[in-house]
Tab-separated table of C-alpha atoms and ligand atoms in Angstrom:
chain	number	residue	atom	x	y	z
A	5	MET	CA	6.443	-17.495	14.116
A	6	LEU	CA	4.035	-16.667	16.924
A	7	PHE	CA	1.012	-16.847	14.660
A	8	ASP	CA	-0.261	-20.248	13.615
A	9	LEU	CA	-1.324	-19.863	10.031
A	10	THR	CA	-4.361	-21.736	8.777
A	11	LYS	CA	-3.960	-24.167	5.906
A	12	GLU	CA	-5.547	-21.609	3.539
A	13	GLN	CA	-3.175	-18.872	4.710
A	14	GLN	CA	-0.187	-21.166	4.223
A	15	GLN	CA	-1.357	-22.005	0.704
A	16	LEU	CA	-1.809	-18.323	-0.122
A	17	ARG	CA	1.677	-17.530	1.224
A	18	ASP	CA	3.255	-20.403	-0.719
A	19	THR	CA	1.582	-19.329	-3.963
A	20	ALA	CA	2.729	-15.729	-3.430
A	21	ARG	CA	6.239	-16.898	-2.506
A	22	GLU	CA	6.614	-19.036	-5.602
A	23	PHE	CA	5.254	-16.267	-7.827
A	24	ALA	CA	7.659	-13.760	-6.241
A	25	ASP	CA	10.670	-16.020	-6.843
A	26	LYS	CA	9.786	-17.190	-10.348
A	27	ILE	CA	8.107	-14.159	-11.902
A	28	LEU	CA	8.533	-10.996	-9.847
A	29	LYS	CA	12.194	-11.094	-8.817
A	30	PRO	CA	13.598	-11.783	-12.296
A	31	ASN	CA	11.534	-8.948	-13.822
A	32	ALA	CA	11.558	-6.276	-11.115
A	33	GLN	CA	14.814	-4.656	-12.213
A	34	GLY	CA	13.658	-4.257	-15.813
A	35	TYR	CA	10.313	-2.710	-14.901
A	36	ASP	CA	12.112	-0.311	-12.535
A	37	GLU	CA	14.673	0.733	-15.150
A	38	ARG	CA	11.965	1.317	-17.767
A	39	GLU	CA	9.640	2.925	-15.176
A	40	GLU	CA	7.012	0.711	-16.760
A	41	TYR	CA	3.764	-0.348	-15.092
A	42	PRO	CA	4.075	-4.121	-14.511
A	43	ARG	CA	0.855	-4.973	-16.337
A	44	GLU	CA	1.776	-8.597	-16.971
A	45	ASN	CA	2.520	-9.181	-13.263
A	46	ILE	CA	-0.821	-7.679	-12.292
A	47	GLU	CA	-2.734	-9.743	-14.854
A	48	LYS	CA	-1.073	-12.953	-13.671
A	49	LEU	CA	-1.743	-12.072	-10.029
A	50	ALA	CA	-5.383	-11.409	-10.961
A	51	ASP	CA	-5.570	-14.908	-12.494
A	52	LEU	CA	-4.209	-16.311	-9.218
A	53	GLY	CA	-6.886	-14.445	-7.218
A	54	PHE	CA	-4.660	-11.828	-5.568
A	55	LEU	CA	-6.857	-8.911	-6.612
A	56	GLY	CA	-9.734	-10.350	-4.624
A	57	ILE	CA	-7.932	-11.701	-1.567
A	58	ILE	CA	-10.185	-9.987	0.991
A	59	ILE	CA	-13.356	-9.956	-1.104
A	60	PRO	CA	-15.951	-12.488	0.119
A	61	GLU	CA	-16.430	-15.640	-1.940
A	62	GLU	CA	-20.039	-14.666	-2.765
A	63	PHE	CA	-18.548	-11.833	-4.888
A	64	GLY	CA	-15.930	-14.066	-6.486
A	65	GLY	CA	-13.088	-13.246	-4.090
A	66	GLY	CA	-10.852	-15.379	-1.903
A	67	GLY	CA	-12.741	-14.648	1.326
A	68	HIS	CA	-9.523	-14.003	3.270
A	69	ARG	CA	-8.966	-11.246	5.789
A	70	ALA	CA	-6.238	-8.859	6.929
A	71	VAL	CA	-3.706	-11.382	8.282
A	72	ALA	CA	-3.816	-13.367	5.031
A	73	LEU	CA	-3.508	-10.169	2.987
A	74	ALA	CA	-0.458	-9.130	5.049
A	75	ILE	CA	1.280	-12.459	4.541
A	76	ALA	CA	0.634	-12.448	0.794
A	77	LEU	CA	1.677	-8.804	0.372
A	78	GLU	CA	5.001	-9.368	2.149
A	79	GLU	CA	5.918	-12.065	-0.369
A	80	ILE	CA	4.823	-10.024	-3.387
A	81	ASN	CA	6.763	-6.993	-2.140
A	82	ARG	CA	9.863	-9.101	-1.564
A	83	GLY	CA	9.783	-9.802	-5.296
A	84	CYS	CA	8.736	-6.404	-6.631
A	85	ALA	CA	7.594	-3.469	-4.491
A	86	SER	CA	6.009	-1.645	-7.439
A	87	THR	CA	3.772	-4.648	-8.052
A	88	GLY	CA	3.214	-4.853	-4.291
A	89	VAL	CA	1.842	-1.343	-3.887
A	90	THR	CA	-0.447	-1.791	-6.902
A	91	ILE	CA	-2.004	-4.860	-5.265
A	92	SER	CA	-2.014	-3.286	-1.797
A	93	VAL	CA	-3.856	-0.135	-2.884
A	94	HIS	CA	-6.419	-2.162	-4.857
A	95	ASN	CA	-7.180	-4.443	-1.884
A	96	SER	CA	-6.681	-2.165	1.133
A	97	LEU	CA	-7.736	1.232	-0.153
A	98	LEU	CA	-10.511	0.281	-2.550
A	99	ALA	CA	-11.969	-3.179	-1.891
A	100	ASN	CA	-11.730	-2.774	1.895
A	101	PRO	CA	-13.775	0.454	2.248
A	102	LEU	CA	-16.342	-0.842	-0.261
A	103	LEU	CA	-16.735	-3.911	1.906
A	104	TYR	CA	-16.932	-1.913	5.100
A	105	PHE	CA	-18.992	1.127	4.077
A	106	GLY	CA	-20.633	0.075	0.785
A	107	THR	CA	-24.388	-0.396	0.346
A	108	PRO	CA	-25.552	-3.810	-0.949
A	109	GLU	CA	-25.966	-2.229	-4.419
A	110	GLN	CA	-22.469	-0.692	-4.351
A	111	ARG	CA	-20.912	-3.988	-3.260
A	112	GLN	CA	-22.815	-5.869	-5.959
A	113	ARG	CA	-21.713	-3.494	-8.717
A	114	TYR	CA	-18.031	-3.208	-7.797
A	115	LEU	CA	-16.765	-6.161	-5.781
A	116	PRO	CA	-17.102	-8.894	-8.456
A	117	ARG	CA	-15.243	-6.736	-11.004
A	118	LEU	CA	-12.511	-5.923	-8.477
A	119	ALA	CA	-12.209	-9.547	-7.363
A	120	SER	CA	-11.644	-10.834	-10.890
A	121	GLY	CA	-9.205	-8.035	-11.720
A	122	GLU	CA	-11.418	-6.842	-14.586
A	123	TRP	CA	-11.341	-3.491	-12.774
A	124	LEU	CA	-8.416	-2.016	-10.852
A	125	GLY	CA	-8.949	0.355	-7.913
A	126	ALA	CA	-7.357	3.567	-6.634
A	127	TYR	CA	-7.787	5.984	-3.706
A	128	ALA	CA	-7.677	9.738	-4.202
A	129	ILE	CA	-7.251	11.998	-1.178
A	130	SER	CA	-3.875	13.806	-1.559
A	131	GLU	CA	-3.793	17.079	-3.462
A	132	PRO	CA	-1.027	19.308	-4.845
A	133	ASN	CA	-1.295	21.563	-1.749
A	134	HIS	CA	-2.460	19.074	0.908
A	135	GLY	CA	-0.873	15.745	1.806
A	136	SER	CA	-0.347	15.248	5.539
A	137	ASP	CA	-3.199	17.578	6.538
A	138	ALA	CA	-5.834	15.447	4.882
A	139	ALA	CA	-8.788	17.344	6.398
A	140	ALA	CA	-7.685	20.494	4.533
A	141	ILE	CA	-8.444	19.175	1.026
A	142	GLU	CA	-9.849	21.718	-1.402
A	143	THR	CA	-11.483	19.510	-4.060
A	144	ALA	CA	-15.073	20.695	-3.845
A	145	CYS	CA	-18.388	18.899	-4.220
A	146	ARG	CA	-21.942	20.237	-4.390
A	147	LYS	CA	-25.237	18.426	-4.724
A	148	LYS	CA	-27.801	19.325	-7.368
A	149	GLY	CA	-30.779	17.026	-7.859
A	150	ASP	CA	-29.679	13.407	-7.931
A	151	ARG	CA	-26.028	14.242	-8.718
A	152	TYR	CA	-22.939	15.625	-7.067
A	153	TYR	CA	-20.569	17.844	-9.055
A	154	VAL	CA	-16.910	17.508	-8.082
A	155	THR	CA	-14.157	19.966	-9.060
A	156	GLY	CA	-10.476	19.878	-8.120
A	157	ARG	CA	-7.140	18.105	-8.526
A	158	LYS	CA	-5.659	15.065	-6.824
A	159	ALA	CA	-1.930	14.292	-6.652
A	160	TRP	CA	0.272	11.226	-6.152
A	161	ILE	CA	-2.498	8.786	-6.995
A	162	THR	CA	-1.213	5.211	-7.117
A	163	ASN	CA	-2.871	3.210	-9.950
A	164	GLY	CA	-4.323	6.557	-11.074
A	165	SER	CA	-4.064	6.148	-14.849
A	166	LYS	CA	-4.731	2.390	-14.872
A	167	ALA	CA	-7.689	2.156	-12.488
A	168	HIS	CA	-11.328	1.846	-13.479
A	169	VAL	CA	-12.810	2.831	-10.112
A	170	TYR	CA	-11.657	5.283	-7.438
A	171	ILE	CA	-12.619	6.466	-3.995
A	172	VAL	CA	-12.438	10.235	-4.234
A	173	PHE	CA	-12.642	12.611	-1.278
A	174	ALA	CA	-14.094	16.120	-1.676
A	175	THR	CA	-15.420	18.828	0.613
A	176	LEU	CA	-18.890	20.366	0.794
A	177	ASP	CA	-17.344	23.410	2.499
A	178	ALA	CA	-13.642	23.720	3.353
A	179	ALA	CA	-14.574	25.778	6.454
A	180	LEU	CA	-16.124	22.616	7.979
A	181	GLY	CA	-12.738	20.806	7.967
A	182	ALA	CA	-13.014	17.046	8.536
A	183	LYS	CA	-16.796	17.325	9.025
A	184	GLY	CA	-17.380	18.622	5.483
A	185	ILE	CA	-15.753	15.767	3.612
A	186	CYS	CA	-17.647	13.278	1.428
A	187	ALA	CA	-16.335	10.032	-0.077
A	188	PHE	CA	-17.443	9.102	-3.604
A	189	ILE	CA	-17.099	5.991	-5.717
A	190	VAL	CA	-15.975	7.323	-9.081
A	191	GLU	CA	-15.736	5.454	-12.362
A	192	ARG	CA	-13.179	6.699	-14.851
A	193	THR	CA	-15.890	7.037	-17.509
A	194	PHE	CA	-17.754	9.711	-15.486
A	195	SER	CA	-18.033	12.974	-17.376
A	196	GLY	CA	-15.503	15.574	-16.141
A	197	PHE	CA	-12.871	12.988	-15.077
A	198	SER	CA	-9.386	13.113	-16.577
A	199	VAL	CA	-5.858	11.915	-15.825
A	200	GLY	CA	-3.101	14.529	-15.440
A	201	LYS	CA	0.681	14.288	-15.421
A	202	LYS	CA	2.608	11.136	-14.553
A	203	GLU	CA	5.150	11.471	-11.715
A	204	LYS	CA	8.816	10.525	-12.181
A	205	LYS	CA	9.823	9.122	-8.811
A	206	LEU	CA	12.845	8.289	-6.638
A	207	GLY	CA	11.621	4.747	-5.952
A	208	ILE	CA	8.715	2.366	-6.579
A	209	ARG	CA	9.286	3.597	-10.111
A	210	ALA	CA	7.228	0.985	-11.924
A	211	SER	CA	4.000	1.750	-10.083
A	212	ASP	CA	1.565	4.103	-11.760
A	213	THR	CA	1.479	7.503	-9.994
A	214	VAL	CA	-0.413	10.403	-11.568
A	215	GLU	CA	-2.487	13.500	-10.985
A	216	LEU	CA	-6.246	13.376	-11.457
A	217	ILE	CA	-8.315	16.315	-12.641
A	218	PHE	CA	-12.043	16.742	-12.003
A	219	GLU	CA	-13.941	19.449	-13.857
A	220	GLU	CA	-17.545	19.541	-12.702
A	221	MET	CA	-17.291	15.740	-12.624
A	222	GLU	CA	-20.787	14.232	-12.447
A	223	VAL	CA	-21.223	11.619	-9.721
A	224	PRO	CA	-24.639	9.980	-9.186
A	225	ALA	CA	-25.860	10.512	-5.595
A	226	GLU	CA	-26.034	6.733	-5.117
A	227	ASN	CA	-22.225	6.683	-5.468
A	228	LEU	CA	-21.763	8.505	-2.170
A	229	LEU	CA	-19.905	6.099	0.140
A	230	SER	CA	-21.184	6.377	3.714
A	231	ALA	CA	-23.207	9.442	4.748
A	232	SER	CA	-22.638	12.992	3.524
A	233	GLY	CA	-19.936	14.651	5.690
A	234	GLU	CA	-18.681	11.289	6.985
A	235	GLY	CA	-16.002	10.916	4.313
A	236	PHE	CA	-13.052	11.778	6.568
A	237	LYS	CA	-13.843	8.807	8.789
A	238	VAL	CA	-13.984	6.604	5.688
A	239	ALA	CA	-10.573	7.993	4.683
A	240	MET	CA	-8.967	7.396	8.082
A	241	HIS	CA	-10.509	3.983	8.672
A	242	THR	CA	-9.320	2.949	5.217
A	243	LEU	CA	-5.782	4.206	5.861
A	244	ASP	CA	-5.635	2.102	9.036
A	245	GLY	CA	-5.749	-0.933	6.735
A	246	GLY	CA	-3.572	0.650	4.049
A	247	ARG	CA	-0.786	1.316	6.540
A	248	ILE	CA	-0.666	-2.381	7.405
A	249	GLY	CA	-0.201	-2.941	3.655
A	250	ILE	CA	2.732	-0.510	3.478
A	251	ALA	CA	4.263	-2.134	6.577
A	252	THR	CA	4.207	-5.466	4.717
A	253	GLN	CA	5.824	-3.741	1.766
A	254	ALA	CA	8.634	-2.463	3.975
A	255	ILE	CA	9.138	-5.946	5.460
A	256	GLY	CA	9.289	-7.465	1.966
A	257	ILE	CA	11.925	-4.897	0.956
A	258	ALA	CA	13.945	-5.493	4.156
A	259	GLN	CA	13.778	-9.257	3.636
A	260	ALA	CA	15.023	-8.799	0.071
A	261	CYS	CA	17.929	-6.701	1.433
A	262	LEU	CA	18.823	-9.529	3.804
A	263	ASP	CA	18.536	-12.168	1.056
A	264	GLU	CA	20.723	-10.153	-1.345
A	265	SER	CA	23.320	-9.511	1.361
A	266	LYS	CA	23.584	-13.207	2.227
A	267	LYS	CA	23.949	-14.100	-1.450
A	268	PHE	CA	26.659	-11.489	-1.984
A	269	ALA	CA	28.593	-12.493	1.135
A	270	ALA	CA	28.579	-16.160	0.147
A	271	GLU	CA	30.385	-15.338	-3.087
A	272	ARG	CA	32.734	-12.597	-1.884
A	273	LYS	CA	36.093	-12.729	-0.113
A	274	ARG	CA	37.539	-9.842	1.928
A	275	PHE	CA	40.968	-9.852	3.608
A	276	GLY	CA	41.544	-13.453	2.613
A	277	LYS	CA	38.402	-14.987	4.057
A	278	PRO	CA	34.773	-15.326	2.968
A	279	LEU	CA	32.808	-12.181	3.774
A	280	TYR	CA	30.088	-14.165	5.553
A	281	LYS	CA	32.678	-15.256	8.168
A	282	SER	CA	33.525	-11.686	9.232
A	283	GLN	CA	32.081	-10.428	12.501
A	284	ALA	CA	31.133	-7.051	11.042
A	285	PHE	CA	28.992	-8.818	8.453
A	286	GLY	CA	27.436	-11.071	11.108
A	287	HIS	CA	26.427	-8.097	13.246
A	288	ARG	CA	24.788	-6.401	10.291
A	289	ILE	CA	22.860	-9.559	9.404
A	290	ALA	CA	21.794	-10.004	13.036
A	291	ASP	CA	20.358	-6.492	13.207
A	292	MET	CA	18.508	-6.909	9.923
A	293	ALA	CA	17.038	-10.283	10.927
A	294	LEU	CA	16.003	-8.961	14.342
A	295	GLU	CA	14.290	-5.873	12.966
A	296	ILE	CA	12.493	-7.802	10.221
A	297	GLU	CA	11.079	-10.190	12.803
A	298	ALA	CA	10.029	-7.341	15.112
A	299	ALA	CA	8.358	-5.531	12.197
A	300	ARG	CA	6.546	-8.727	11.216
A	301	MET	CA	5.194	-9.187	14.735
A	302	LEU	CA	3.922	-5.600	14.928
A	303	THR	CA	2.344	-5.902	11.489
A	304	LEU	CA	0.643	-9.241	12.055
A	305	ARG	CA	-0.611	-7.997	15.408
A	306	ALA	CA	-2.210	-4.949	13.772
A	307	ALA	CA	-3.726	-7.205	11.084
A	308	LEU	CA	-5.039	-9.613	13.727
A	309	LEU	CA	-6.681	-6.739	15.640
A	310	LYS	CA	-8.297	-5.663	12.374
A	311	ASP	CA	-9.586	-9.193	11.785
A	312	GLN	CA	-10.953	-9.235	15.331
A	313	GLU	CA	-12.699	-5.907	14.578
A	314	LYS	CA	-10.847	-4.243	17.450
A	315	PRO	CA	-9.388	-0.719	17.262
A	316	HIS	CA	-6.069	-0.848	15.412
A	317	THR	CA	-5.329	2.736	14.339
A	318	ALA	CA	-2.225	3.270	16.497
A	319	GLU	CA	-1.107	-0.335	16.046
A	320	ALA	CA	-1.212	0.048	12.237
A	321	SER	CA	0.799	3.275	12.575
A	322	MET	CA	3.339	1.519	14.813
A	323	ALA	CA	3.713	-1.294	12.288
A	324	LYS	CA	4.129	1.108	9.377
A	325	LEU	CA	6.533	3.400	11.228
A	326	TYR	CA	8.748	0.636	12.565
A	327	ALA	CA	8.747	-1.476	9.407
A	328	SER	CA	9.505	1.442	7.085
A	329	GLU	CA	12.370	2.693	9.250
A	330	ALA	CA	13.686	-0.882	9.579
A	331	ALA	CA	13.552	-1.258	5.786
A	332	ASN	CA	15.629	1.896	5.374
A	333	ARG	CA	18.198	0.674	7.902
A	334	ALA	CA	18.304	-2.719	6.159
A	335	ALA	CA	18.779	-1.050	2.781
A	336	ARG	CA	21.655	1.108	4.107
A	337	GLU	CA	23.327	-1.977	5.582
A	338	ALA	CA	22.816	-3.945	2.385
A	339	ILE	CA	24.544	-1.184	0.385
A	340	ALA	CA	27.399	-1.141	2.929
A	341	ILE	CA	27.810	-4.927	2.652
A	342	HIS	CA	27.926	-4.696	-1.151
A	343	GLY	CA	30.525	-1.883	-1.035
A	344	GLY	CA	31.068	-0.224	-4.420
A	345	ALA	CA	28.859	-2.781	-6.145
A	346	GLY	CA	25.908	-1.575	-4.054
A	347	ALA	CA	26.068	1.841	-5.666
A	348	ARG	CA	25.772	0.443	-9.175
A	349	ARG	CA	22.443	1.231	-10.787
A	350	SER	CA	21.910	-2.304	-12.053
A	351	GLN	CA	22.231	-3.713	-8.516
A	352	VAL	CA	19.110	-5.019	-6.815
A	353	VAL	CA	20.072	-3.364	-3.508
A	354	GLU	CA	20.308	0.032	-5.203
A	355	ARG	CA	16.627	-0.343	-6.234
A	356	LEU	CA	15.694	-1.611	-2.765
A	357	PHE	CA	17.390	1.446	-1.200
A	358	ARG	CA	15.287	3.796	-3.339
A	359	ASP	CA	12.094	1.773	-2.837
A	360	ALA	CA	12.573	1.655	0.952
A	361	LYS	CA	12.570	5.465	1.184
A	362	ILE	CA	9.065	5.691	-0.298
A	363	THR	CA	7.609	3.521	2.478
A	364	GLU	CA	8.452	6.308	4.941
A	365	ILE	CA	6.441	8.778	2.892
A	366	TYR	CA	3.218	7.427	1.410
A	367	GLU	CA	0.039	6.489	3.319
A	368	GLY	CA	1.212	8.905	6.017
A	369	THR	CA	4.785	10.059	6.616
A	370	SER	CA	6.759	8.858	9.650
A	371	GLU	CA	5.898	12.192	11.321
A	372	ILE	CA	2.170	11.481	10.847
A	373	GLN	CA	2.546	7.948	12.253
A	374	ARG	CA	4.297	9.398	15.330
A	375	LEU	CA	1.493	11.942	15.709
A	376	VAL	CA	-1.157	9.171	15.589
A	377	ILE	CA	0.763	6.955	18.053
A	378	ALA	CA	1.383	9.860	20.444
A	379	ARG	CA	-2.300	10.853	20.478
A	380	HIS	CA	-3.311	7.280	21.336
A	381	ALA	CA	-0.527	6.783	23.899
A	382	LEU	CA	-1.346	10.058	25.660
A	383	GLN	CA	-5.017	9.073	25.921
A	384	ASP	CA	-4.229	5.487	27.033
A	385	ARG	CA	-5.906	4.169	23.884
A	386	LEU	CA	-3.319	1.544	22.891
A	387	GLN	CA	-4.483	-2.064	22.544
B	600	CAA	N1	-10.821	5.822	11.984
B	600	CAA	C1	-12.054	6.412	12.051
B	600	CAA	N2	-12.222	7.717	12.331
B	600	CAA	C2	-11.133	8.465	12.566
B	600	CAA	C3	-9.831	7.911	12.539
B	600	CAA	C4	-9.710	6.524	12.229
B	600	CAA	N3	-8.507	5.944	12.163
B	600	CAA	N4	-8.928	8.879	12.791
B	600	CAA	C5	-9.629	10.004	13.011
B	600	CAA	N5	-10.957	9.750	12.870
B	600	CAA	C6	-12.072	10.692	13.071
B	600	CAA	C7	-11.961	11.334	14.455
B	600	CAA	O1	-12.597	10.548	15.444
B	600	CAA	C8	-12.657	12.651	14.259
B	600	CAA	O2	-14.047	12.482	14.304
B	600	CAA	P1	-14.955	13.239	15.446
B	600	CAA	O3	-14.714	14.711	15.198
B	600	CAA	O4	-16.341	12.805	15.166
B	600	CAA	O5	-14.394	12.794	16.744
B	600	CAA	C9	-12.313	13.024	12.811
B	600	CAA	O6	-11.953	11.776	12.149
B	600	CAA	C10	-11.150	13.981	12.708
B	600	CAA	O7	-10.023	13.365	13.336
B	600	CAA	P2	-8.737	14.168	13.797
B	600	CAA	O8	-9.159	15.336	14.619
B	600	CAA	O9	-7.789	13.189	14.400
B	600	CAA	O10	-8.174	14.707	12.395
B	600	CAA	P3	-6.892	15.570	12.069
B	600	CAA	O11	-7.274	16.629	11.113
B	600	CAA	O12	-6.187	15.980	13.328
B	600	CAA	O13	-5.982	14.556	11.175
B	600	CAA	C11	-4.340	12.888	10.765
B	600	CAA	C12	-5.551	13.367	11.588
B	600	CAA	C13	-4.022	11.559	11.407
B	600	CAA	C14	-3.147	13.803	10.842
B	600	CAA	C15	-4.754	12.717	9.263
B	600	CAA	O14	-4.918	13.961	8.629
B	600	CAA	C16	-3.784	11.849	8.485
B	600	CAA	O15	-3.794	10.629	8.617
B	600	CAA	N6	-2.919	12.484	7.628
B	600	CAA	C17	-2.064	11.734	6.725
B	600	CAA	C18	-2.740	11.522	5.406
B	600	CAA	C19	-2.227	10.340	4.678
B	600	CAA	O16	-1.863	9.332	5.276
B	600	CAA	N7	-2.233	10.407	3.373
B	600	CAA	C20	-1.858	9.304	2.573
B	600	CAA	C21	-2.432	9.460	1.218
B	600	CAA	S1	-2.983	7.972	0.507
B	600	CAA	C22	-1.654	7.242	-0.220
B	600	CAA	O17	-0.538	7.578	-0.018
B	600	CAA	C23	-2.070	6.092	-1.011
B	600	CAA	C24	-1.159	5.707	-2.092
B	600	CAA	O18	-1.413	6.078	-3.187
B	600	CAA	C25	-0.095	4.728	-1.839
């Protein structure tokens, strides 16, 4: 490991690792099969402080930063990726922008509740007709007196039916594109807010993914996050951090693929000798181990740049792109190593295979990450 972890970071990692092995791994399969939100996992992680990892101690959080969050999230995701994305979205997509863009009053109202886990957070930008082209959102907002009125639908919202507070993006005028977008802090009790249909998904099945519906939803003007028309920058800056979170998820999944493959090979014989002694198996394990380590380096580097308050947009995209593709390769290899057993629905690697695919889609598809990296590379803006 190139990065020397501080004592606090090591403690956080060890706590997450132990929790992943003792609580998450044994229960992940059941939650996935039942497509059930892992409420108990989240409550226990809240008690351990994982919902407030990056929230300053003055608000009741752990006072850690992006590198620590990345290390903790990798462990949690190794145990259960559905639990991992719940924690990642809460920290990276809700607590992080409140910390960065929030007024003192907004921080005071929300951060203590988020840190303790009393409130869960979500981030609402995607819509039924607009995912990758985030500046094209149609959810509309208009100001009247001391309130904004927001009308529209959001889709694919992680934590959507369980959260208490959301960052919602809406446009003052769709013709303005990115420059017309506002970011709002929305509480689920606001009049005009409702939860729509729940999605049935390929992978990450135990996380909560729903539509949100806003009908003339009333948002007090003081709940505008950042200035009017600056919401797209809030969205993009926030996703820079979120993508580091999904990269850690992919690494956790890939590491679980490697762990399961080693376990299977230790117990299995093929052609008269233990599977782990065959060269074909060794090559597969070598590639997995190599790619996991490379993904970890890219991800920790992006997190370190974030902690140093340096630009990290392309670096976060590189981490997410590489780690998610590595996780999919690792999952394919893990299935191949398991042979027929890998295709059985009760097998851990079958779940990991489905979960890995989602990391290439949410918080920006692989095509979007390549677009971001290319724009930065062409303008010599890489760190
Ligand atoms: N930080 C700050 N500002 C940024 C920025 C960043 N990372 N990226 C862009 N901006 C600013 C630009 O500087 C520009 O501002 P100026 O006009 O003042 O210069 C403005 O935002 C517009 O930028 P672009 O011209 O680059 O915008 P674009 O329309 O070409 O879109 C995009 C860029 C990268 C394709 C963007 O639309 C995108 O990231 N799309 C993918 C959306 C996505 O990832 N969705 C995930 C949904 S959330 C989710 O999945 C969560 C979950 O539940 C798990």
